[in-house]
Coordinates of C-alpha atoms and ligand atoms in Angstrom, one line a residue:
X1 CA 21.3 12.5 -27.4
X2 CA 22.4 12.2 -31.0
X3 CA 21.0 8.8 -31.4
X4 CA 17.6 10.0 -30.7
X5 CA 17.6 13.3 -32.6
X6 CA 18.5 10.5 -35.2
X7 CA 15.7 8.8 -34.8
X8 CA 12.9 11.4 -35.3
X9 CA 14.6 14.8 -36.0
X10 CA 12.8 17.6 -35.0
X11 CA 14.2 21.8 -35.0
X12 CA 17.5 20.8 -33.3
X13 CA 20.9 21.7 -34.4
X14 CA 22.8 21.7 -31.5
X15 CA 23.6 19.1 -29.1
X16 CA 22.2 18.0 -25.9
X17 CA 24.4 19.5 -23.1
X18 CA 25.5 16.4 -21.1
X19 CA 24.2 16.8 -17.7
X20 CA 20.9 18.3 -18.9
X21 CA 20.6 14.9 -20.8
X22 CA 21.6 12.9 -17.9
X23 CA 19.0 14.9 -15.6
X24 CA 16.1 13.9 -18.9
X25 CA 17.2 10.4 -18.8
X26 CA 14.4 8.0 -16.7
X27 CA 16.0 4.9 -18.3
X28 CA 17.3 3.7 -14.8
X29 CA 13.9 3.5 -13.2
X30 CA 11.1 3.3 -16.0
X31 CA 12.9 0.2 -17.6
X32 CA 10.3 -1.4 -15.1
X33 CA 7.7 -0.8 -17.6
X34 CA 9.3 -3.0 -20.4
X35 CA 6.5 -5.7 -20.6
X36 CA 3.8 -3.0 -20.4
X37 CA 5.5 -1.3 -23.1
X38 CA 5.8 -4.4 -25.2
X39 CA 1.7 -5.4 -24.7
X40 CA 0.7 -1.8 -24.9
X41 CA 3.0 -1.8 -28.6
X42 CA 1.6 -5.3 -29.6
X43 CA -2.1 -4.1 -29.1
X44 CA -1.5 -0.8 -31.1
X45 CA -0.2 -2.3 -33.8
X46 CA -2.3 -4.9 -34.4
X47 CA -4.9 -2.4 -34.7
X48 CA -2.7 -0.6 -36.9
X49 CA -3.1 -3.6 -38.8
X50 CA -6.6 -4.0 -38.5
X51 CA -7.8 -0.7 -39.7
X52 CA -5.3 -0.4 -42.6
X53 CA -3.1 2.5 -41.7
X54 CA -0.3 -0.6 -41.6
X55 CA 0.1 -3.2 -44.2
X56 CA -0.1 -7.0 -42.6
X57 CA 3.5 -7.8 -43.7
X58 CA 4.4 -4.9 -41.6
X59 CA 2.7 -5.4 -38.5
X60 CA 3.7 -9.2 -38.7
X61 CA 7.5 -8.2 -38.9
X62 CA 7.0 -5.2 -36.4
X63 CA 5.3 -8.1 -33.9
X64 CA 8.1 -10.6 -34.5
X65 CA 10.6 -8.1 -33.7
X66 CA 8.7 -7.4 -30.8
X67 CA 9.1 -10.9 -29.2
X68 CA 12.3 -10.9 -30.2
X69 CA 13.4 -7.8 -28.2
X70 CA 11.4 -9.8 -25.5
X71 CA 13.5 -12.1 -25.5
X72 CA 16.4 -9.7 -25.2
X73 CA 14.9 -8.4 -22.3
X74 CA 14.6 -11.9 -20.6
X75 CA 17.9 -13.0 -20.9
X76 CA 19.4 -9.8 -20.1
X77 CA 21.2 -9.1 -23.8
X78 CA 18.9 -6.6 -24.8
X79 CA 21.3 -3.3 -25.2
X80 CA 20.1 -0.9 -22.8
X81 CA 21.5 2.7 -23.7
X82 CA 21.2 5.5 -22.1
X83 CA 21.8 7.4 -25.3
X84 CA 17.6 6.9 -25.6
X85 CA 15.8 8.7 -22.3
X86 CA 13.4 6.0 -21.5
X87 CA 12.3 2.6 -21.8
X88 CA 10.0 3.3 -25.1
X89 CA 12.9 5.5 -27.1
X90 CA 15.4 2.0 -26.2
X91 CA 12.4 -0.5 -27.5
X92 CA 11.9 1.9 -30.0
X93 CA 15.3 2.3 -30.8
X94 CA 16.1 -1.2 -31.4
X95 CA 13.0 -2.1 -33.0
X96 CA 14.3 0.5 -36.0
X97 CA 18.1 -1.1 -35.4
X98 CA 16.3 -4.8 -35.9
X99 CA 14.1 -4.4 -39.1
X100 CA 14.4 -0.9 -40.2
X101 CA 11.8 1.3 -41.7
X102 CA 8.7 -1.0 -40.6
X103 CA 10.1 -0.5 -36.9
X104 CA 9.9 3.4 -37.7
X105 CA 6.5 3.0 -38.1
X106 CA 5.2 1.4 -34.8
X107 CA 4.8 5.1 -33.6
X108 CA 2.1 6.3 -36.0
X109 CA -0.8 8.0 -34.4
X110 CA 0.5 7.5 -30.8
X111 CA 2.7 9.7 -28.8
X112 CA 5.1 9.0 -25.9
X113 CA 2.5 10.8 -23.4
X114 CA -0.5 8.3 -24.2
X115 CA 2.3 5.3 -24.4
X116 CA 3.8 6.2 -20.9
X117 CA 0.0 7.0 -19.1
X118 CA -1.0 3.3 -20.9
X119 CA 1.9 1.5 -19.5
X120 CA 1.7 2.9 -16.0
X121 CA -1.9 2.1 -15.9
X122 CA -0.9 -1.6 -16.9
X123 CA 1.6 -1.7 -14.4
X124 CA -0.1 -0.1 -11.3
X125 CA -3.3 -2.6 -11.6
X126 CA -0.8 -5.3 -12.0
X127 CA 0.8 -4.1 -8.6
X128 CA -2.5 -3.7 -7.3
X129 CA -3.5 -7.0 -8.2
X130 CA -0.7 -8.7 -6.6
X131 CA -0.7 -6.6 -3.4
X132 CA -4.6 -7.5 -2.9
X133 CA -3.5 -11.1 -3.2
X134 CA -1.5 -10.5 -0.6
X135 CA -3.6 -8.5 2.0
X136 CA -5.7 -11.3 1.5
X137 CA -3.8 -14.2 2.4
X138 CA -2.4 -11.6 5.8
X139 CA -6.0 -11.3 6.4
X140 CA -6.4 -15.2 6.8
X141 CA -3.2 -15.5 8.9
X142 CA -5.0 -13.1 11.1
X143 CA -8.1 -15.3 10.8
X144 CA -6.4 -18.1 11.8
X145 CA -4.8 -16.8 14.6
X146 CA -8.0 -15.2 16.0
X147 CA -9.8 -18.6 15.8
X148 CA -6.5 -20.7 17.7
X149 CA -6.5 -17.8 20.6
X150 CA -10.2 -18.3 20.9
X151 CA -10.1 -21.7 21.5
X152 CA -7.5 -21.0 24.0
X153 CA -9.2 -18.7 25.7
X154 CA -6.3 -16.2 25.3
X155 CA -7.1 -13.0 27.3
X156 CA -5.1 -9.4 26.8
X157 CA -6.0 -6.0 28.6
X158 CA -7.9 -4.0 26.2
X159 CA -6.1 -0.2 26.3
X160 CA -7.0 3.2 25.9
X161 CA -4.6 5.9 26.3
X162 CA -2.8 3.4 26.9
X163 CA -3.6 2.7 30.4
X164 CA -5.1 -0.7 30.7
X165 CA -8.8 0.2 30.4
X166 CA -10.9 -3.4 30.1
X167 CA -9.8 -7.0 29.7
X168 CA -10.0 -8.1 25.6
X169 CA -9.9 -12.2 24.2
X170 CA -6.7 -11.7 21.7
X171 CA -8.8 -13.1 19.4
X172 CA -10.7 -9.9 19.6
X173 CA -7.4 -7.7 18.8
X174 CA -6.4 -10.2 16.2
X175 CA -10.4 -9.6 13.9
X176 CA -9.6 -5.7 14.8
X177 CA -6.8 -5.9 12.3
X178 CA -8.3 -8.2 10.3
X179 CA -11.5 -5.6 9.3
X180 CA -9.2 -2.8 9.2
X181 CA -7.1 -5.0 6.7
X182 CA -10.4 -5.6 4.8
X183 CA -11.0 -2.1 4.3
X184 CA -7.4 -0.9 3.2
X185 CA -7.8 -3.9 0.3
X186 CA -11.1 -2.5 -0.4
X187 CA -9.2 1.2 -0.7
X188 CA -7.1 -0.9 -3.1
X189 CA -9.7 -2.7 -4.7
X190 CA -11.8 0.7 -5.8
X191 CA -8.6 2.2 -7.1
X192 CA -7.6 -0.5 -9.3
X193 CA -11.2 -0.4 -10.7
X194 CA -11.3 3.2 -11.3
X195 CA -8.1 2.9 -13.0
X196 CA -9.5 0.3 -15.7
X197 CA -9.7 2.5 -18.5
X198 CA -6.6 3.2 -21.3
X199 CA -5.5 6.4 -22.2
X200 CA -3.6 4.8 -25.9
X201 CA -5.0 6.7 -28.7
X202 CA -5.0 9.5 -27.2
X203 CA -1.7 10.5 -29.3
X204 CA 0.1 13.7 -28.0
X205 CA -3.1 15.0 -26.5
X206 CA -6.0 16.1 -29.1
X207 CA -6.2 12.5 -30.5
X208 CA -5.5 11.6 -34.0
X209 CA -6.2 12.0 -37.5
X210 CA -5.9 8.2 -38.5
X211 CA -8.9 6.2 -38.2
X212 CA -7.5 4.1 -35.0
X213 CA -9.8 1.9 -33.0
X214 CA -9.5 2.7 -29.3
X215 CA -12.1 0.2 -28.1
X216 CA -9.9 -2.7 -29.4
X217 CA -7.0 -1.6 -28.1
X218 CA -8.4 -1.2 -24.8
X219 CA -10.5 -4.1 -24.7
X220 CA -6.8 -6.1 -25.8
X221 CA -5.0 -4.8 -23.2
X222 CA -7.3 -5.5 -21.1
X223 CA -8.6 -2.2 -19.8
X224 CA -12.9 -2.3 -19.5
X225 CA -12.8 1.1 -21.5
X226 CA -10.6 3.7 -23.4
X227 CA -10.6 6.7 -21.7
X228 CA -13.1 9.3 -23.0
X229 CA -11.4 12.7 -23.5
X230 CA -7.6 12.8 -24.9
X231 CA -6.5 15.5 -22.8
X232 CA -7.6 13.8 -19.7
X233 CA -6.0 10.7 -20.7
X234 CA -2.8 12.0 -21.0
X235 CA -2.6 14.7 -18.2
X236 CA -3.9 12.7 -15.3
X237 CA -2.0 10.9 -12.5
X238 CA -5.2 10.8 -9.8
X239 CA -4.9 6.9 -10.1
X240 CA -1.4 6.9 -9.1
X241 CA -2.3 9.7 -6.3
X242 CA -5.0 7.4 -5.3
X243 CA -3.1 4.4 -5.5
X244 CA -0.8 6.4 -3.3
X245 CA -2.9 7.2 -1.1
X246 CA -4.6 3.7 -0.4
X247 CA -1.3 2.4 -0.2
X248 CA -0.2 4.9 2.8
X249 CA -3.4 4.3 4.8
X250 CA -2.8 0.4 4.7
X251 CA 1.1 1.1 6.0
X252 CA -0.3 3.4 8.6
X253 CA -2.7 -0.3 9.4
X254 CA 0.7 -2.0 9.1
X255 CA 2.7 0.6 11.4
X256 CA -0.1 0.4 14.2
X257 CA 0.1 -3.2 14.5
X258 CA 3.6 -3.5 14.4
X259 CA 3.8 -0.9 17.2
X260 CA 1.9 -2.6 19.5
X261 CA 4.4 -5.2 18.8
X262 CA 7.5 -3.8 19.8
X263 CA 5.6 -2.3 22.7
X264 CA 4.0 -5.7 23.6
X265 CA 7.5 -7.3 23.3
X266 CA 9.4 -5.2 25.8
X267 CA 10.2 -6.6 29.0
X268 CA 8.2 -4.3 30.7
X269 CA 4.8 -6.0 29.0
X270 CA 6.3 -9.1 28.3
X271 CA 3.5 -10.1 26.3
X272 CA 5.0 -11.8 23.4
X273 CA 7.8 -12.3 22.0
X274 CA 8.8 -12.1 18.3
X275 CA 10.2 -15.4 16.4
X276 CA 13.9 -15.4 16.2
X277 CA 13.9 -15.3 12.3
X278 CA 12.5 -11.5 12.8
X279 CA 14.5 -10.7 15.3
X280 CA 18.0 -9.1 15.6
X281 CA 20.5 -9.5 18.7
X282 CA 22.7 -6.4 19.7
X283 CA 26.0 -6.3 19.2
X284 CA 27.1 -5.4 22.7
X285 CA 23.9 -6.3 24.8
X286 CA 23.6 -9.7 24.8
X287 CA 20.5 -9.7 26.9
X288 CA 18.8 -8.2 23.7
X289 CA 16.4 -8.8 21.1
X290 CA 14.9 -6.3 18.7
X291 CA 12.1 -5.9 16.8
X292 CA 13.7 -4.5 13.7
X293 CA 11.7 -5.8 10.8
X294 CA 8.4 -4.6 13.4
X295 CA 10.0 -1.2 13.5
X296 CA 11.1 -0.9 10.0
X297 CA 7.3 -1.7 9.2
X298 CA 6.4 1.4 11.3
X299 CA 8.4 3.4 9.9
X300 CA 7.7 2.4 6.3
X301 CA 4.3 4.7 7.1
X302 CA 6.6 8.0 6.9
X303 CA 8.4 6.6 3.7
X304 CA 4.9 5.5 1.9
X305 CA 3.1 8.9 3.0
X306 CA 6.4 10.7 1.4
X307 CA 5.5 9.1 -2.0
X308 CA 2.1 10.5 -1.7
X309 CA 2.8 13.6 -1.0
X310 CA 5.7 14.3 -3.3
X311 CA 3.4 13.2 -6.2
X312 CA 0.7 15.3 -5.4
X313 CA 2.9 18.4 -4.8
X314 CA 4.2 17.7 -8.4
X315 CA 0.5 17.2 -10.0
X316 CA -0.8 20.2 -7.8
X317 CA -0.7 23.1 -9.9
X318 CA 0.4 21.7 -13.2
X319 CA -1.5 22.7 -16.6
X320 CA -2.7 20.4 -18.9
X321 CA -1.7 18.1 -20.4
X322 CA 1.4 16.3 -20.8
X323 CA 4.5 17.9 -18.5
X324 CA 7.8 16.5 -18.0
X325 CA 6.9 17.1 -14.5
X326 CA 4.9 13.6 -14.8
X327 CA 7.9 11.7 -15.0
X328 CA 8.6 11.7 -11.7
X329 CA 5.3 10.0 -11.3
X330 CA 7.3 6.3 -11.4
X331 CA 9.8 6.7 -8.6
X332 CA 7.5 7.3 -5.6
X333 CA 5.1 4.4 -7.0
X334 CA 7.6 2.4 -7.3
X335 CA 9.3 2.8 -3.8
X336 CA 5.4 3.1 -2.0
X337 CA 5.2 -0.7 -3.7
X338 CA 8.5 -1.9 -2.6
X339 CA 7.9 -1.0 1.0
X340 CA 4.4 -2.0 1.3
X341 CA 4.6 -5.4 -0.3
X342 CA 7.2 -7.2 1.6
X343 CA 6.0 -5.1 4.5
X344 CA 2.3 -7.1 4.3
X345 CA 4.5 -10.2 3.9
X346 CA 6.5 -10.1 6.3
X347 CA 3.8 -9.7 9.0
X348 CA 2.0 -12.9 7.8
X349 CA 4.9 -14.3 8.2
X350 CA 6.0 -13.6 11.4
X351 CA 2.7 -13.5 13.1
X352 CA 2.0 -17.5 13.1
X353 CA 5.7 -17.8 15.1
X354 CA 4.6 -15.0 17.9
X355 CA 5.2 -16.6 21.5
X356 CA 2.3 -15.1 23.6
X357 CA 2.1 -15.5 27.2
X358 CA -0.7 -16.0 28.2
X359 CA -0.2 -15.9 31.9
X360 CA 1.1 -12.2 32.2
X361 CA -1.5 -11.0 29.6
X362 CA -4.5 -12.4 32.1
X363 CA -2.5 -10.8 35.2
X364 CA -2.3 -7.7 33.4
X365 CA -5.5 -8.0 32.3
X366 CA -7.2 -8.0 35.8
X367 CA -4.8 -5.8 37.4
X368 CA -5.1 -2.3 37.3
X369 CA -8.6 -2.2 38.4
X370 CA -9.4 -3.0 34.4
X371 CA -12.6 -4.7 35.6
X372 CA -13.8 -1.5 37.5
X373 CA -16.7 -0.9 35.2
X374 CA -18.1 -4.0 35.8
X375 CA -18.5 -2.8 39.3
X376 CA -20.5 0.1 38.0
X377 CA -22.5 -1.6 35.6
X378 CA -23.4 -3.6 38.4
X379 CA -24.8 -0.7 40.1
X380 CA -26.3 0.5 37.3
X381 CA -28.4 -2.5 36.5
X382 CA -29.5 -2.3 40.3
X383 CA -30.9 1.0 39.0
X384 CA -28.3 3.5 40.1
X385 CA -27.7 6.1 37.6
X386 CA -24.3 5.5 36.0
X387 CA -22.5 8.5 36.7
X388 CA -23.2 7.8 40.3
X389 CA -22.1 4.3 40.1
X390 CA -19.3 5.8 38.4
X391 CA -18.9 7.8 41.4
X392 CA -19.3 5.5 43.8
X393 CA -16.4 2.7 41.9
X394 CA -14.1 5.7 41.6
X395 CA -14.0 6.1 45.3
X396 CA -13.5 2.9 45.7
X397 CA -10.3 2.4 43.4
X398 CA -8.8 5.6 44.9
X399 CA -9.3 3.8 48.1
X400 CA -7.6 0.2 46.9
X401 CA -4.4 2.4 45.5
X402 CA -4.0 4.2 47.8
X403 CA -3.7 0.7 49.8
X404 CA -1.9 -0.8 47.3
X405 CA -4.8 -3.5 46.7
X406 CA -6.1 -5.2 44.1
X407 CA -10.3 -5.3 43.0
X408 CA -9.8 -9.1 43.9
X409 CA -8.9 -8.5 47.4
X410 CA -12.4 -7.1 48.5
X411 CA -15.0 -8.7 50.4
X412 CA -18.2 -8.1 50.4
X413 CA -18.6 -5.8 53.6
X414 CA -16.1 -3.6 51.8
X415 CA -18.1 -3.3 48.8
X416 CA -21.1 -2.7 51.0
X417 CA -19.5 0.0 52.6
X418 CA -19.6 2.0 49.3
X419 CA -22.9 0.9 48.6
X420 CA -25.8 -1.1 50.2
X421 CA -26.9 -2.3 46.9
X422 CA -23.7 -4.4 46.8
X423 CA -24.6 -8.3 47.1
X424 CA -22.7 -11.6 46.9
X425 CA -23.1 -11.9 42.8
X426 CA -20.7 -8.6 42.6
X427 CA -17.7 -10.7 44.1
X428 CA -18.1 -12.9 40.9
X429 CA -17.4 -10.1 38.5
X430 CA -14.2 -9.5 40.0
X431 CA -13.1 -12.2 37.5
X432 CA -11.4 -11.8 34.1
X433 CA -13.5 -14.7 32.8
X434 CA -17.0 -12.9 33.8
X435 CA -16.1 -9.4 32.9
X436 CA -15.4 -11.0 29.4
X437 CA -18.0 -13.0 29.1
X438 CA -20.0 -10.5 30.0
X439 CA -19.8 -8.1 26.9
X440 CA -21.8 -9.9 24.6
X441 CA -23.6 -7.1 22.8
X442 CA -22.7 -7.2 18.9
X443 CA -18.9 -6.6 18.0
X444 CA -17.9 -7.2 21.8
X445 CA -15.6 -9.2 23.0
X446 CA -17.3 -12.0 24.7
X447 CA -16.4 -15.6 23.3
X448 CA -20.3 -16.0 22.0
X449 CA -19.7 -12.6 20.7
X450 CA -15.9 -13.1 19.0
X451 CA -17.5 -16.4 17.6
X452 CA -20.3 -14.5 15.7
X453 CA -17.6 -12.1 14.5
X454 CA -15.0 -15.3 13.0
X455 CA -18.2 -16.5 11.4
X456 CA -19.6 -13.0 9.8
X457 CA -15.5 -12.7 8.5
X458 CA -15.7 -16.2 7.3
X459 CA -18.9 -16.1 5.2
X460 CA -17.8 -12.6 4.0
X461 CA -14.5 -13.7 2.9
X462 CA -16.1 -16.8 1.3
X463 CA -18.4 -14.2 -1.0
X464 CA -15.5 -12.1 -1.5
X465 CA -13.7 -15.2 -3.0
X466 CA -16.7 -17.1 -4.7
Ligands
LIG501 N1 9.8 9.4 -20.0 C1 8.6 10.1 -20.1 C2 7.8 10.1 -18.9 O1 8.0 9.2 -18.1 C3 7.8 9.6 -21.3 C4 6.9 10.7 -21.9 C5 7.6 11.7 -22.6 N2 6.8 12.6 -23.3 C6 7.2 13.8 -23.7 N3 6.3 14.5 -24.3 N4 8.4 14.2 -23.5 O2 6.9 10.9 -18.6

């Protein structure tokens, strides 16, 4: 660390013990922030420049350096050292190494602790950004995929408890995702507008004695607002805890779908199988195939969560403002990004190559005596009180299984033996296509109904584009 005492001195006299400077250093992980750092260092000195605490000479010299180091960075010369703890002391570092005293001065009337809250800010709507982008264009796979198995007619057996409950068009499951999507990218969309404000300017923690213009640095980095209280600015991480968060409740979206996957993929529902690409064989089975990227998607959720909650355990607790403690804000932000965005990826990938089969979905979906409450709506449109219909259908299913029949295999004198307000129309709801058709109230899943739905996602996915 004898570099850095170098380069701002401070009370010190002895040296750094080794490991303690090793266990400071957050080089390896916050070099990430480099182009945040270099924007969020243009924009504050400029203003510098603007309001007179810098010459123009300087701040033109200091901003050439700048893009120089840039450059550095690009190309992969730029002399990392982990002498200097983090990305700003290494920018910092070599801006002094390139022109000298002007570089000393970039750091007048900022601290590290406004910097680092500044750049992370940058960085985390940047991520957010890109991640909407990409729920998006998942969102229209699912679209499109809803709309083809419409047209199809594609029929699965709806589940609750997991015991095949009523028939479903796929379509249906597919626009389930799709709004659940929709609201996980709003989750994302709220934070990275409540995040919009920059915290540069103010300094350590009180603010500064230099007349510095925090609107213009804002407004150039692109930030709708400078943060209004210095202390705050500094000492908060709730936007990365709420990014945190949104990004864990979208996994968990991820996790569920990918679950019904790799259940819908077994042999024993034989639903669907996965494209090869996704796929992986076993090395001593050769009969199988396994859903690894689904399951690595699932299990992404515990990883994702993880971040959340080791953040907030840090930031729990802590006084204000500025503790080191807040370094280890990056690493769980980081990783919660890396897993979630090739995680949404991957799914709108694989989901357009999905083999469904349609034909054991539909005999699933009408065995099972799945279309046993359309017996007792029957009933209960013929003015028997539901429970009683209820009653009466239950008796009737206990019968069949204990048989080891099927719904479709009564007649009509059966059915009138439960009750005398069976007629012919009730043999007609015995199939998959009527019970379907049938639910037709608002948000059902009868083809009229799945139709409205597409359309109502369409026209609000237009406005949300427009
Ligand atoms: N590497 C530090 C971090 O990530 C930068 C801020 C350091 N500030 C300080 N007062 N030591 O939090």
């Amino acid at each position: 660390m004898k570099e850095e005492k170098k380069l701002w001195g401070g009370r010190f006299s002895q040296e750094t013990d080794a490991l303690a400077q090793e266990f400071n250093n957050s080089l390896a992980f916050d070099r990430r922030l480099w182009r945040e750092d270099l924007a969020n260092s243009r924009a504050h000195v400029r203003m510098l420049g603007r309001v007179g605490v810098l010459p123009s000479e300087e701040v033109a010299r200091i901003l050439e350096a700048l893009d120089q180091i840039e450059r550095e960075i690009e190309e992969g010369r730029f002399p990392w050292r982990e002498a200097h703890e983090d990305v700003h002391m290494n920018i910092e570092a070599r801006l002094a190494e390139l022109i000298g005293e002007a570089g000393k001065k970039l750091h007048t009337a900022r601290s590290r602790n406004d910097q680092v809250a500044t750049d992370l800010r940058l960085w985390t709507k940047g991520a957010l950004s890109e991640l909407i982008a990409e729920v998006r264009r998942l969102r229209k796979v699912l679209l499109a995929e809803a709309e083809r198995h419409l047209e199809a007619g594609t029929v699965l057996p709806g589940y609750t408890h997991l015991q095949r409950a009523q028939p479903i068009l796929l379509a249906h499951w597919f626009l389930a995702y799709y709004w659940m999507l929709t609201r996980d990218q709003g989750r994302l969309e709220d934070a990275r507008r409540r995040l919009d404000e920059s915290p540069l300017g103010a300094a350590a923690l009180a603010g500064t004695s230099f007349p510095i213009d925090r609107f213009q640095t804002a407004r150039e980095l692109g930030f709708a607002r400078p943060m209004p209280n210095s202390l705050d600015a500094v000492a908060s991480r709730d936007f990365v805890l709420e990014t945190l968060a949104a990004l864990a409740i979208l996994q968990a979206t991820l996790s569920r779908m990918a679950e019904e996957l790799i259940l819908y993929s077994t042999f024993e529902f034989g639903f669907v199988e996965l494209p090869d690409a996704f796929a992986t064989g076993s090395s001593i089975m050769p009969q199988k195939k396994n859903p690894d990227v689904p399951e690595l998607i699932r299990a992404k959720a515990g990883r994702v969560l993880g971040s959340f909650v080791a953040l907030y355990t840090v930031v729990k607790g802590l006084p204000l403002a500025y503790n080191k403690d807040l370094q280890e804000d990056k690493e769980p932000l980081f990783d919660a990004f890396d897993q979630v965005l090739p995680s949404v990826r991957l799914l709108a990938r694989m989901l357009p190559g999905l083999r469904w089969n349609p034909e054991a979905m539909a005999r699933a979906a009408k065995s099972g005596y799945a279309l046993a409450t359309d017996l007792a709506d029957y009933l209960a449109k013929k003015g028997l009180p539901f429970r009683e219909a209820h009653r009466v259908v239950g008796a009737l299913v206990k019968k069949l299984a204990g048989e080891g029949r099927e719904l479709e295999d009564l007649g009509l004198e059966e059915l009138q033996e439960f009750s005398p307000l069976f007629e012919e129309d009730a043999l007609g709801l015995l199939r998959l296509e009527r019970a379907i058709q049938a639910r037709s109230s608002y948000g059902g899943t009868a083809p009229e109904a799945v139709r409205r739905q597409l359309q109502e996602a369409r026209s609000r996915l237009a406005e949300e584009e427009a």
